[in-house]
Amino acid sequence: MKEQSIGTKCVHAGYASGKGQPRQMPIIQSTTFKYENSEQMARLFDLEDNGYFYTRLQNPTNDMVAARIAALEGGVAAMLTSSGQAANFFACFNICEAGGHIVSATSIYGGTFNLLGTTLKKMGIEVTFVDQNAPEEEIEKAFRPNTKLVFGEVLSNPGVMVLDIEKFARMAHKHGVPLIVDNTFPTPINCRPFEWGADIVTHSTTKYMDGQGVQVGGAIVDSGNFDWDAHADKFPGLTSPDESYHGITYTKKFGKLAYITKATSQMMRDLGSIQAPQNAFYLGLGLQTLHVRMPRHCSSALKVAKYLESNPDVAWVNFPELESSADHALQQKYMPNGTCGVMCFGLKAPQGGSAREFAGVFMDKLKLVTIETHVADCYTCMLHPASHTHRQMSDEQLKEAGVAPELIRLSIGLEDAEDIIADIQQAIDAAKA
């Protein structure tokens, strides 16, 4: 039988019920698991056998959902975490510890920017942020002998800038380090980063993968393509004996599964951040319709983006699928079937008025579209960073951070596009009155 399509994998991958077994993936809501003798348990603790003994490390429901995500991305293995932030932290800290260095694109989610630039710095890890659109020779200057990885977002949040995955993969591999990319917004339905050279993919499964806004979670997927042993001096955690597990060497014992095995047996063991089995079950349900929902998000978003682009009250729109977008060529290369439902735009303030203040007045007039921190689910929602997530910043500080004072993030849900457009238009008219 030929390889299944990605839509079929959304429905079936990771779990196959047998005779008399649940048709839906079961929730294994148990902290612990029973064994017949001490030796069986001992072998699990020594990583000599596969199995379950404590849900903080592994749980059958979580593993089934992780296997589905790995299948969708085309990876060899995956693991679930308690949030997207936990996924990004584990993905980096699994191979970069005190004394290490990371090269990261500047255009990433603010929480991740703070994780890399502030929290990891306190742990002895330095980060150099680079303009992802800069020439390769300029970005090359950011690399150091102790660089351990390169990080970026396939589609940035909130600016929806497109990362040139091939360019960043080429530079990372030239320096013997992996490229880790966050693929939350496109999902594997619209972009499969491994096919363009990325080595590890992360997700906030809270977003489109769930699709309903009912659970918080994250995922890490390993392509299995990066040769850790070829750069053993850079990654001793994977390529030298781990004394906390009786001296096993992950790459020798687990091969292509070394990275995820270490992340599970070390990161999850010591730091927790497990995804609850109940949340994993909700995520599994969301994944079954991901291939149906993403095209609808994208088609509606393009309609709304074109409406905004033609609206005389709108100063600018950033959506990669618009031909006017600076990232349109990259979008066509990496995501020709669509990007996601997220865009950002700015309104023209009334003469003499403040664009920052006018954005708030406009949002207060919305009736269908909701004001909320979330993004990328079935509800259309908005956020004004200058008034909400970045409200302590002045206009000058916002510009330095790459967030225009008038920037509004818009996430298109599953409502009819015509209704979304009508609500935006009536809110603009009411704000101007």
Tab-separated table of C-alpha atoms in Angstrom, residues 1-432:
chain	number	residue	atom	x	y	z
A	1	MET	CA	0.000	0.000	0.000
A	2	LYS	CA	1.320	3.426	-0.919
A	3	GLU	CA	2.082	5.925	1.812
A	4	GLN	CA	-1.051	7.491	3.199
A	5	SER	CA	-1.903	11.101	2.437
A	6	ILE	CA	-1.489	13.688	5.149
A	7	GLY	CA	-5.267	13.949	5.577
A	8	THR	CA	-5.553	10.234	6.253
A	9	LYS	CA	-2.667	10.485	8.724
A	10	CYS	CA	-4.549	13.234	10.574
A	11	VAL	CA	-7.355	10.768	11.195
A	12	HIS	CA	-5.503	7.474	11.674
A	13	ALA	CA	-1.813	7.922	12.522
A	14	GLY	CA	-0.625	6.921	15.976
A	15	TYR	CA	-3.539	4.679	16.948
A	16	ALA	CA	-5.238	1.668	15.427
A	17	SER	CA	-8.005	-0.034	17.396
A	18	GLY	CA	-8.255	-3.800	17.474
A	19	LYS	CA	-11.195	-6.140	17.975
A	20	GLY	CA	-13.369	-4.947	20.831
A	21	GLN	CA	-11.088	-1.962	21.535
A	22	PRO	CA	-12.160	1.707	21.677
A	23	ARG	CA	-12.652	3.282	18.247
A	24	GLN	CA	-11.365	6.563	19.625
A	25	MET	CA	-7.910	6.858	21.126
A	26	PRO	CA	-8.326	6.069	24.853
A	27	ILE	CA	-7.377	8.376	27.712
A	28	ILE	CA	-4.967	6.552	30.017
A	29	GLN	CA	-5.662	8.690	33.073
A	30	SER	CA	-3.199	7.047	35.429
A	31	THR	CA	-0.061	8.283	37.109
A	32	THR	CA	1.560	4.871	37.401
A	33	PHE	CA	1.691	1.413	35.800
A	34	LYS	CA	1.955	-2.071	37.333
A	35	TYR	CA	4.672	-4.683	36.759
A	36	GLU	CA	4.980	-8.278	37.923
A	37	ASN	CA	8.460	-8.097	39.414
A	38	SER	CA	11.219	-5.703	40.407
A	39	GLU	CA	13.464	-6.642	37.485
A	40	GLN	CA	10.867	-5.466	34.950
A	41	MET	CA	10.715	-2.078	36.618
A	42	ALA	CA	14.493	-1.862	36.948
A	43	ARG	CA	14.987	-2.410	33.217
A	44	LEU	CA	12.637	0.483	32.476
A	45	PHE	CA	14.599	2.795	34.753
A	46	ASP	CA	17.808	1.734	33.006
A	47	LEU	CA	16.286	2.429	29.547
A	48	GLU	CA	16.787	-1.241	28.702
A	49	ASP	CA	13.096	-1.848	27.925
A	50	ASN	CA	10.289	0.186	26.415
A	51	GLY	CA	7.240	0.716	28.567
A	52	TYR	CA	5.485	2.938	31.046
A	53	PHE	CA	6.069	3.408	34.732
A	54	TYR	CA	5.257	7.034	35.546
A	55	THR	CA	3.211	9.501	33.502
A	56	ARG	CA	5.618	12.386	34.101
A	57	LEU	CA	7.994	10.701	31.681
A	58	GLN	CA	5.650	8.910	29.300
A	59	ASN	CA	1.983	8.064	28.968
A	60	PRO	CA	0.323	5.878	26.295
A	61	THR	CA	-2.214	8.540	25.282
A	62	ASN	CA	0.515	11.150	24.937
A	63	ASP	CA	2.696	8.809	22.920
A	64	MET	CA	-0.103	7.974	20.498
A	65	VAL	CA	-0.774	11.660	19.836
A	66	ALA	CA	2.950	12.383	19.563
A	67	ALA	CA	3.253	9.590	16.996
A	68	ARG	CA	0.469	11.198	14.969
A	69	ILE	CA	2.270	14.555	14.960
A	70	ALA	CA	5.557	12.875	14.012
A	71	ALA	CA	3.808	11.189	11.087
A	72	LEU	CA	2.337	14.492	9.916
A	73	GLU	CA	5.731	16.230	10.035
A	74	GLY	CA	7.599	13.289	8.558
A	75	GLY	CA	9.800	12.867	11.639
A	76	VAL	CA	11.155	9.768	13.357
A	77	ALA	CA	9.854	10.608	16.838
A	78	ALA	CA	8.026	13.270	18.829
A	79	MET	CA	7.163	14.149	22.389
A	80	LEU	CA	4.420	16.253	23.955
A	81	THR	CA	4.996	18.999	26.508
A	82	SER	CA	2.746	21.084	28.733
A	83	SER	CA	2.927	24.146	26.438
A	84	GLY	CA	4.583	25.535	23.342
A	85	GLN	CA	6.973	27.469	25.563
A	86	ALA	CA	8.011	24.249	27.285
A	87	ALA	CA	8.551	22.655	23.861
A	88	ASN	CA	10.884	25.433	22.744
A	89	PHE	CA	12.766	25.362	26.042
A	90	PHE	CA	13.220	21.583	26.010
A	91	ALA	CA	14.168	21.601	22.318
A	92	CYS	CA	17.005	24.044	22.938
A	93	PHE	CA	18.141	23.018	26.426
A	94	ASN	CA	18.350	19.375	25.340
A	95	ILE	CA	21.483	20.232	23.337
A	96	CYS	CA	22.586	23.640	24.640
A	97	GLU	CA	23.663	24.152	28.234
A	98	ALA	CA	25.698	26.704	30.217
A	99	GLY	CA	28.530	28.044	28.069
A	100	GLY	CA	26.627	27.446	24.845
A	101	HIS	CA	25.404	29.920	22.254
A	102	ILE	CA	22.307	30.167	20.052
A	103	VAL	CA	21.706	32.086	16.826
A	104	SER	CA	18.056	33.079	16.530
A	105	ALA	CA	15.946	35.084	14.140
A	106	THR	CA	14.688	38.302	15.727
A	107	SER	CA	11.187	37.903	14.294
A	108	ILE	CA	9.803	35.387	16.756
A	109	TYR	CA	7.018	35.311	19.343
A	110	GLY	CA	7.672	37.739	22.198
A	111	GLY	CA	7.520	35.008	24.841
A	112	THR	CA	10.105	32.952	22.968
A	113	PHE	CA	12.285	36.042	22.468
A	114	ASN	CA	12.245	36.552	26.237
A	115	LEU	CA	12.911	32.847	26.874
A	116	LEU	CA	15.997	32.903	24.663
A	117	GLY	CA	17.256	36.390	25.390
A	118	THR	CA	16.537	36.690	29.123
A	119	THR	CA	15.824	33.372	30.830
A	120	LEU	CA	18.454	31.283	29.028
A	121	LYS	CA	20.957	34.072	29.618
A	122	LYS	CA	20.452	33.552	33.360
A	123	MET	CA	21.333	29.906	32.768
A	124	GLY	CA	24.629	30.771	31.101
A	125	ILE	CA	23.465	30.490	27.481
A	126	GLU	CA	24.133	33.433	25.160
A	127	VAL	CA	21.872	34.269	22.219
A	128	THR	CA	22.580	36.421	19.181
A	129	PHE	CA	19.479	37.682	17.383
A	130	VAL	CA	19.711	38.292	13.654
A	131	ASP	CA	17.535	39.876	10.980
A	132	GLN	CA	16.236	36.837	9.105
A	133	ASN	CA	16.117	38.801	5.859
A	134	ALA	CA	19.749	39.912	6.081
A	135	PRO	CA	22.269	38.489	3.566
A	136	GLU	CA	23.947	35.232	4.519
A	137	GLU	CA	27.335	36.890	4.923
A	138	GLU	CA	25.826	39.241	7.500
A	139	ILE	CA	24.131	36.454	9.461
A	140	GLU	CA	27.344	34.392	9.312
A	141	LYS	CA	28.974	36.911	11.655
A	142	ALA	CA	26.646	35.804	14.460
A	143	PHE	CA	28.084	32.274	14.656
A	144	ARG	CA	30.676	31.383	17.279
A	145	PRO	CA	32.731	28.272	18.045
A	146	ASN	CA	30.315	27.481	20.897
A	147	THR	CA	27.136	27.904	18.811
A	148	LYS	CA	24.886	24.869	19.375
A	149	LEU	CA	21.780	25.578	17.304
A	150	VAL	CA	19.875	28.000	15.091
A	151	PHE	CA	16.259	28.915	15.860
A	152	GLY	CA	13.465	30.557	13.896
A	153	GLU	CA	9.719	30.539	13.238
A	154	VAL	CA	8.390	29.400	9.875
A	155	LEU	CA	5.761	32.137	10.202
A	156	SER	CA	6.534	34.690	12.878
A	157	ASN	CA	4.087	35.767	15.559
A	158	PRO	CA	2.682	38.429	15.293
A	159	GLY	CA	4.332	39.765	12.131
A	160	VAL	CA	3.705	36.637	9.952
A	161	MET	CA	7.117	36.975	8.311
A	162	VAL	CA	8.255	33.920	6.334
A	163	LEU	CA	11.553	32.301	7.320
A	164	ASP	CA	13.820	31.244	4.469
A	165	ILE	CA	14.221	27.719	5.828
A	166	GLU	CA	16.741	26.554	3.234
A	167	LYS	CA	18.985	29.549	3.863
A	168	PHE	CA	19.008	29.068	7.609
A	169	ALA	CA	19.451	25.294	7.322
A	170	ARG	CA	22.406	25.794	4.995
A	171	MET	CA	24.115	28.162	7.424
A	172	ALA	CA	23.375	25.982	10.450
A	173	HIS	CA	24.760	22.854	8.797
A	174	LYS	CA	27.838	24.738	7.590
A	175	HIS	CA	28.652	25.312	11.257
A	176	GLY	CA	27.751	21.775	12.332
A	177	VAL	CA	24.596	22.630	14.262
A	178	PRO	CA	20.892	21.821	13.779
A	179	LEU	CA	18.134	24.177	12.701
A	180	ILE	CA	15.131	24.219	15.039
A	181	VAL	CA	11.976	25.856	13.681
A	182	ASP	CA	8.609	26.587	15.243
A	183	ASN	CA	5.933	25.455	12.772
A	184	THR	CA	2.898	26.440	14.872
A	185	PHE	CA	1.146	28.760	12.411
A	186	PRO	CA	1.471	26.820	9.109
A	187	THR	CA	1.171	23.354	10.719
A	188	PRO	CA	2.416	20.369	8.664
A	189	ILE	CA	-0.667	20.776	6.475
A	190	ASN	CA	0.841	23.876	4.867
A	191	CYS	CA	4.583	23.440	5.478
A	192	ARG	CA	6.832	20.476	6.262
A	193	PRO	CA	10.131	22.063	7.315
A	194	PHE	CA	12.097	18.792	7.270
A	195	GLU	CA	11.715	18.721	3.493
A	196	TRP	CA	13.579	22.052	3.346
A	197	GLY	CA	16.474	21.120	5.639
A	198	ALA	CA	15.197	21.845	9.161
A	199	ASP	CA	16.251	19.258	11.743
A	200	ILE	CA	13.834	19.721	14.652
A	201	VAL	CA	10.323	21.188	14.656
A	202	THR	CA	8.372	22.570	17.606
A	203	HIS	CA	4.698	23.423	17.991
A	204	SER	CA	2.359	25.176	20.321
A	205	THR	CA	-0.371	22.568	19.970
A	206	THR	CA	-2.645	25.061	21.739
A	207	LYS	CA	-3.220	26.718	18.365
A	208	TYR	CA	-4.413	25.183	15.071
A	209	MET	CA	-3.560	21.612	16.025
A	210	ASP	CA	-6.162	21.816	18.787
A	211	GLY	CA	-8.353	24.251	16.887
A	212	GLN	CA	-10.946	24.727	19.624
A	213	GLY	CA	-9.000	26.593	22.288
A	214	VAL	CA	-9.639	23.918	24.929
A	215	GLN	CA	-6.126	22.777	25.876
A	216	VAL	CA	-2.618	24.148	26.290
A	217	GLY	CA	0.214	22.011	24.999
A	218	GLY	CA	3.368	21.731	22.939
A	219	ALA	CA	5.268	19.224	20.823
A	220	ILE	CA	8.821	18.555	19.663
A	221	VAL	CA	9.483	16.497	16.517
A	222	ASP	CA	12.891	15.198	15.445
A	223	SER	CA	13.610	14.543	11.767
A	224	GLY	CA	16.298	12.007	12.651
A	225	ASN	CA	18.484	13.553	9.948
A	226	PHE	CA	21.085	15.456	11.960
A	227	ASP	CA	24.307	13.492	12.511
A	228	TRP	CA	25.149	14.216	16.149
A	229	ASP	CA	28.190	11.934	16.138
A	230	ALA	CA	29.720	13.844	13.227
A	231	HIS	CA	29.842	16.851	15.557
A	232	ALA	CA	30.348	14.944	18.797
A	233	ASP	CA	32.434	17.653	20.449
A	234	LYS	CA	29.518	20.084	20.203
A	235	PHE	CA	26.920	17.728	21.681
A	236	PRO	CA	28.520	15.709	24.499
A	237	GLY	CA	25.114	15.222	26.156
A	238	LEU	CA	24.124	12.998	23.247
A	239	THR	CA	27.464	11.537	22.225
A	240	SER	CA	29.214	10.803	25.544
A	241	PRO	CA	28.187	8.611	28.500
A	242	ASP	CA	25.333	9.820	30.699
A	243	GLU	CA	26.279	8.959	34.255
A	244	SER	CA	22.698	9.482	35.445
A	245	TYR	CA	21.787	6.409	33.349
A	246	HIS	CA	24.762	4.154	34.154
A	247	GLY	CA	26.920	5.564	31.398
A	248	ILE	CA	24.761	4.966	28.324
A	249	THR	CA	25.535	7.034	25.221
A	250	TYR	CA	22.312	8.073	23.534
A	251	THR	CA	23.518	8.114	19.945
A	252	LYS	CA	25.099	4.666	20.265
A	253	LYS	CA	22.164	3.062	22.044
A	254	PHE	CA	19.215	4.763	20.348
A	255	GLY	CA	20.498	5.924	16.946
A	256	LYS	CA	18.013	8.247	15.233
A	257	LEU	CA	15.869	8.233	18.379
A	258	ALA	CA	18.694	9.673	20.502
A	259	TYR	CA	17.479	13.273	20.633
A	260	ILE	CA	13.869	12.549	21.686
A	261	THR	CA	14.972	9.771	24.055
A	262	LYS	CA	17.328	12.166	25.853
A	263	ALA	CA	14.661	14.885	25.949
A	264	THR	CA	12.241	12.436	27.547
A	265	SER	CA	14.587	10.671	29.938
A	266	GLN	CA	16.448	13.815	31.053
A	267	MET	CA	14.409	16.955	30.384
A	268	MET	CA	11.035	15.509	31.305
A	269	ARG	CA	12.463	13.505	34.188
A	270	ASP	CA	14.081	16.538	35.805
A	271	LEU	CA	11.835	19.432	34.753
A	272	GLY	CA	8.381	17.882	34.403
A	273	SER	CA	6.217	19.938	32.015
A	274	ILE	CA	4.291	16.870	30.899
A	275	GLN	CA	1.090	17.301	28.909
A	276	ALA	CA	-1.913	15.902	30.783
A	277	PRO	CA	-3.403	12.806	29.074
A	278	GLN	CA	-6.805	14.540	29.003
A	279	ASN	CA	-5.271	17.435	27.076
A	280	ALA	CA	-3.516	15.017	24.743
A	281	PHE	CA	-6.876	13.380	24.032
A	282	TYR	CA	-8.413	16.762	23.114
A	283	LEU	CA	-5.397	17.415	20.904
A	284	GLY	CA	-5.846	14.072	19.185
A	285	LEU	CA	-9.439	14.983	18.344
A	286	GLY	CA	-8.324	18.343	16.961
A	287	LEU	CA	-5.703	16.730	14.758
A	288	GLN	CA	-8.355	14.593	13.075
A	289	THR	CA	-9.855	17.675	11.409
A	290	LEU	CA	-6.674	19.734	10.926
A	291	HIS	CA	-6.479	19.017	7.190
A	292	VAL	CA	-10.089	20.157	6.768
A	293	ARG	CA	-9.833	23.303	8.881
A	294	MET	CA	-6.560	24.782	7.599
A	295	PRO	CA	-7.739	25.379	4.001
A	296	ARG	CA	-10.818	27.177	5.366
A	297	HIS	CA	-8.714	29.393	7.631
A	298	CYS	CA	-6.440	30.235	4.712
A	299	SER	CA	-9.134	30.950	2.117
A	300	SER	CA	-11.081	33.183	4.502
A	301	ALA	CA	-7.916	34.972	5.591
A	302	LEU	CA	-7.003	35.779	2.003
A	303	LYS	CA	-10.471	37.261	1.412
A	304	VAL	CA	-10.166	39.415	4.526
A	305	ALA	CA	-6.598	40.456	3.687
A	306	LYS	CA	-7.636	41.569	0.197
A	307	TYR	CA	-10.530	43.538	1.696
A	308	LEU	CA	-8.172	45.255	4.141
A	309	GLU	CA	-5.659	45.985	1.397
A	310	SER	CA	-8.308	47.752	-0.665
A	311	ASN	CA	-9.810	49.647	2.291
A	312	PRO	CA	-8.893	53.371	2.276
A	313	ASP	CA	-9.025	53.443	6.090
A	314	VAL	CA	-6.281	50.796	6.365
A	315	ALA	CA	-2.692	52.052	6.320
A	316	TRP	CA	-1.025	48.705	5.635
A	317	VAL	CA	-1.566	44.932	5.731
A	318	ASN	CA	0.978	42.182	6.253
A	319	PHE	CA	-0.156	38.797	4.958
A	320	PRO	CA	2.320	36.718	2.926
A	321	GLU	CA	-0.292	35.475	0.457
A	322	LEU	CA	-0.907	38.992	-0.844
A	323	GLU	CA	1.100	39.639	-3.979
A	324	SER	CA	2.144	42.982	-2.496
A	325	SER	CA	3.816	41.257	0.470
A	326	ALA	CA	7.592	41.388	0.683
A	327	ASP	CA	7.490	37.701	1.669
A	328	HIS	CA	5.191	36.574	-1.144
A	329	ALA	CA	7.956	34.801	-3.073
A	330	LEU	CA	9.019	32.866	0.045
A	331	GLN	CA	5.383	32.019	0.738
A	332	GLN	CA	4.989	30.632	-2.761
A	333	LYS	CA	8.121	28.543	-2.281
A	334	TYR	CA	7.430	27.081	1.160
A	335	MET	CA	3.642	27.326	1.523
A	336	PRO	CA	2.090	27.457	-1.963
A	337	ASN	CA	-1.240	26.089	-0.710
A	338	GLY	CA	-1.647	28.722	1.983
A	339	THR	CA	-0.044	29.966	5.176
A	340	CYS	CA	-2.508	30.311	8.046
A	341	GLY	CA	-5.348	32.539	9.221
A	342	VAL	CA	-3.190	35.106	11.009
A	343	MET	CA	-2.310	38.547	9.662
A	344	CYS	CA	-1.545	42.000	10.992
A	345	PHE	CA	-2.597	45.440	9.827
A	346	GLY	CA	-2.670	49.071	10.845
A	347	LEU	CA	-5.486	51.623	10.624
A	348	LYS	CA	-5.154	55.243	9.602
A	349	ALA	CA	-5.977	57.476	12.541
A	350	PRO	CA	-8.341	60.426	12.065
A	351	GLN	CA	-6.469	63.618	11.230
A	352	GLY	CA	-4.421	64.724	14.207
A	353	GLY	CA	-5.234	61.545	16.149
A	354	SER	CA	-3.060	58.780	17.541
A	355	ALA	CA	-2.954	55.538	15.575
A	356	ARG	CA	-2.248	53.687	18.825
A	357	GLU	CA	-5.355	55.098	20.519
A	358	PHE	CA	-7.544	54.745	17.423
A	359	ALA	CA	-6.788	51.018	17.287
A	360	GLY	CA	-8.285	50.620	20.747
A	361	VAL	CA	-11.388	52.635	19.839
A	362	PHE	CA	-11.869	50.478	16.738
A	363	MET	CA	-11.560	47.212	18.648
A	364	ASP	CA	-14.125	48.330	21.220
A	365	LYS	CA	-16.676	48.630	18.399
A	366	LEU	CA	-16.317	45.027	17.244
A	367	LYS	CA	-19.352	42.785	17.688
A	368	LEU	CA	-18.450	39.413	16.136
A	369	VAL	CA	-14.665	39.465	16.388
A	370	THR	CA	-13.465	38.947	19.956
A	371	ILE	CA	-10.616	40.699	21.775
A	372	GLU	CA	-8.449	38.002	23.331
A	373	THR	CA	-4.890	36.872	23.879
A	374	HIS	CA	-5.403	33.634	21.989
A	375	VAL	CA	-4.891	33.045	18.289
A	376	ALA	CA	-5.377	30.319	15.678
A	377	ASP	CA	-8.591	28.586	16.637
A	378	CYS	CA	-12.180	28.468	15.356
A	379	TYR	CA	-13.036	31.970	16.638
A	380	THR	CA	-11.912	35.135	14.867
A	381	CYS	CA	-10.034	37.252	17.363
A	382	MET	CA	-7.880	40.363	17.619
A	383	LEU	CA	-5.082	41.666	19.784
A	384	HIS	CA	-3.497	45.131	19.843
A	385	PRO	CA	0.031	44.585	21.234
A	386	ALA	CA	0.586	48.269	22.050
A	387	SER	CA	-2.507	48.234	24.283
A	388	HIS	CA	-2.152	44.701	25.620
A	389	THR	CA	0.985	42.560	25.543
A	390	HIS	CA	3.377	45.516	25.022
A	391	ARG	CA	1.405	48.243	26.778
A	392	GLN	CA	4.313	49.372	28.981
A	393	MET	CA	6.292	50.465	25.916
A	394	SER	CA	6.339	53.913	24.336
A	395	ASP	CA	5.834	54.320	20.578
A	396	GLU	CA	9.607	54.617	20.164
A	397	GLN	CA	10.234	51.427	22.136
A	398	LEU	CA	7.580	49.584	20.148
A	399	LYS	CA	9.299	50.508	16.897
A	400	GLU	CA	12.630	49.290	18.259
A	401	ALA	CA	10.966	45.973	19.081
A	402	GLY	CA	9.559	45.735	15.558
A	403	VAL	CA	5.971	46.280	16.697
A	404	ALA	CA	4.279	49.306	15.142
A	405	PRO	CA	2.105	51.266	17.618
A	406	GLU	CA	-0.910	50.770	15.357
A	407	LEU	CA	-0.287	47.051	14.676
A	408	ILE	CA	-3.366	44.867	15.159
A	409	ARG	CA	-3.037	41.085	15.048
A	410	LEU	CA	-6.042	39.431	13.444
A	411	SER	CA	-6.659	35.682	13.547
A	412	ILE	CA	-9.353	34.477	11.163
A	413	GLY	CA	-11.560	31.706	12.511
A	414	LEU	CA	-14.104	29.461	10.847
A	415	GLU	CA	-16.950	31.961	10.524
A	416	ASP	CA	-17.989	33.109	7.047
A	417	ALA	CA	-15.474	35.605	5.688
A	418	GLU	CA	-18.268	37.974	4.648
A	419	ASP	CA	-19.447	38.251	8.256
A	420	ILE	CA	-15.935	38.949	9.498
A	421	ILE	CA	-15.472	41.660	6.876
A	422	ALA	CA	-18.826	43.227	7.737
A	423	ASP	CA	-17.918	43.386	11.421
A	424	ILE	CA	-14.550	44.994	10.742
A	425	GLN	CA	-16.138	47.563	8.438
A	426	GLN	CA	-18.883	48.518	10.897
A	427	ALA	CA	-16.279	48.868	13.663
A	428	ILE	CA	-14.168	51.178	11.484
A	429	ASP	CA	-17.218	53.275	10.633
A	430	ALA	CA	-18.298	53.448	14.291
A	431	ALA	CA	-14.795	54.391	15.458
A	432	LYS	CA	-14.641	57.236	12.948
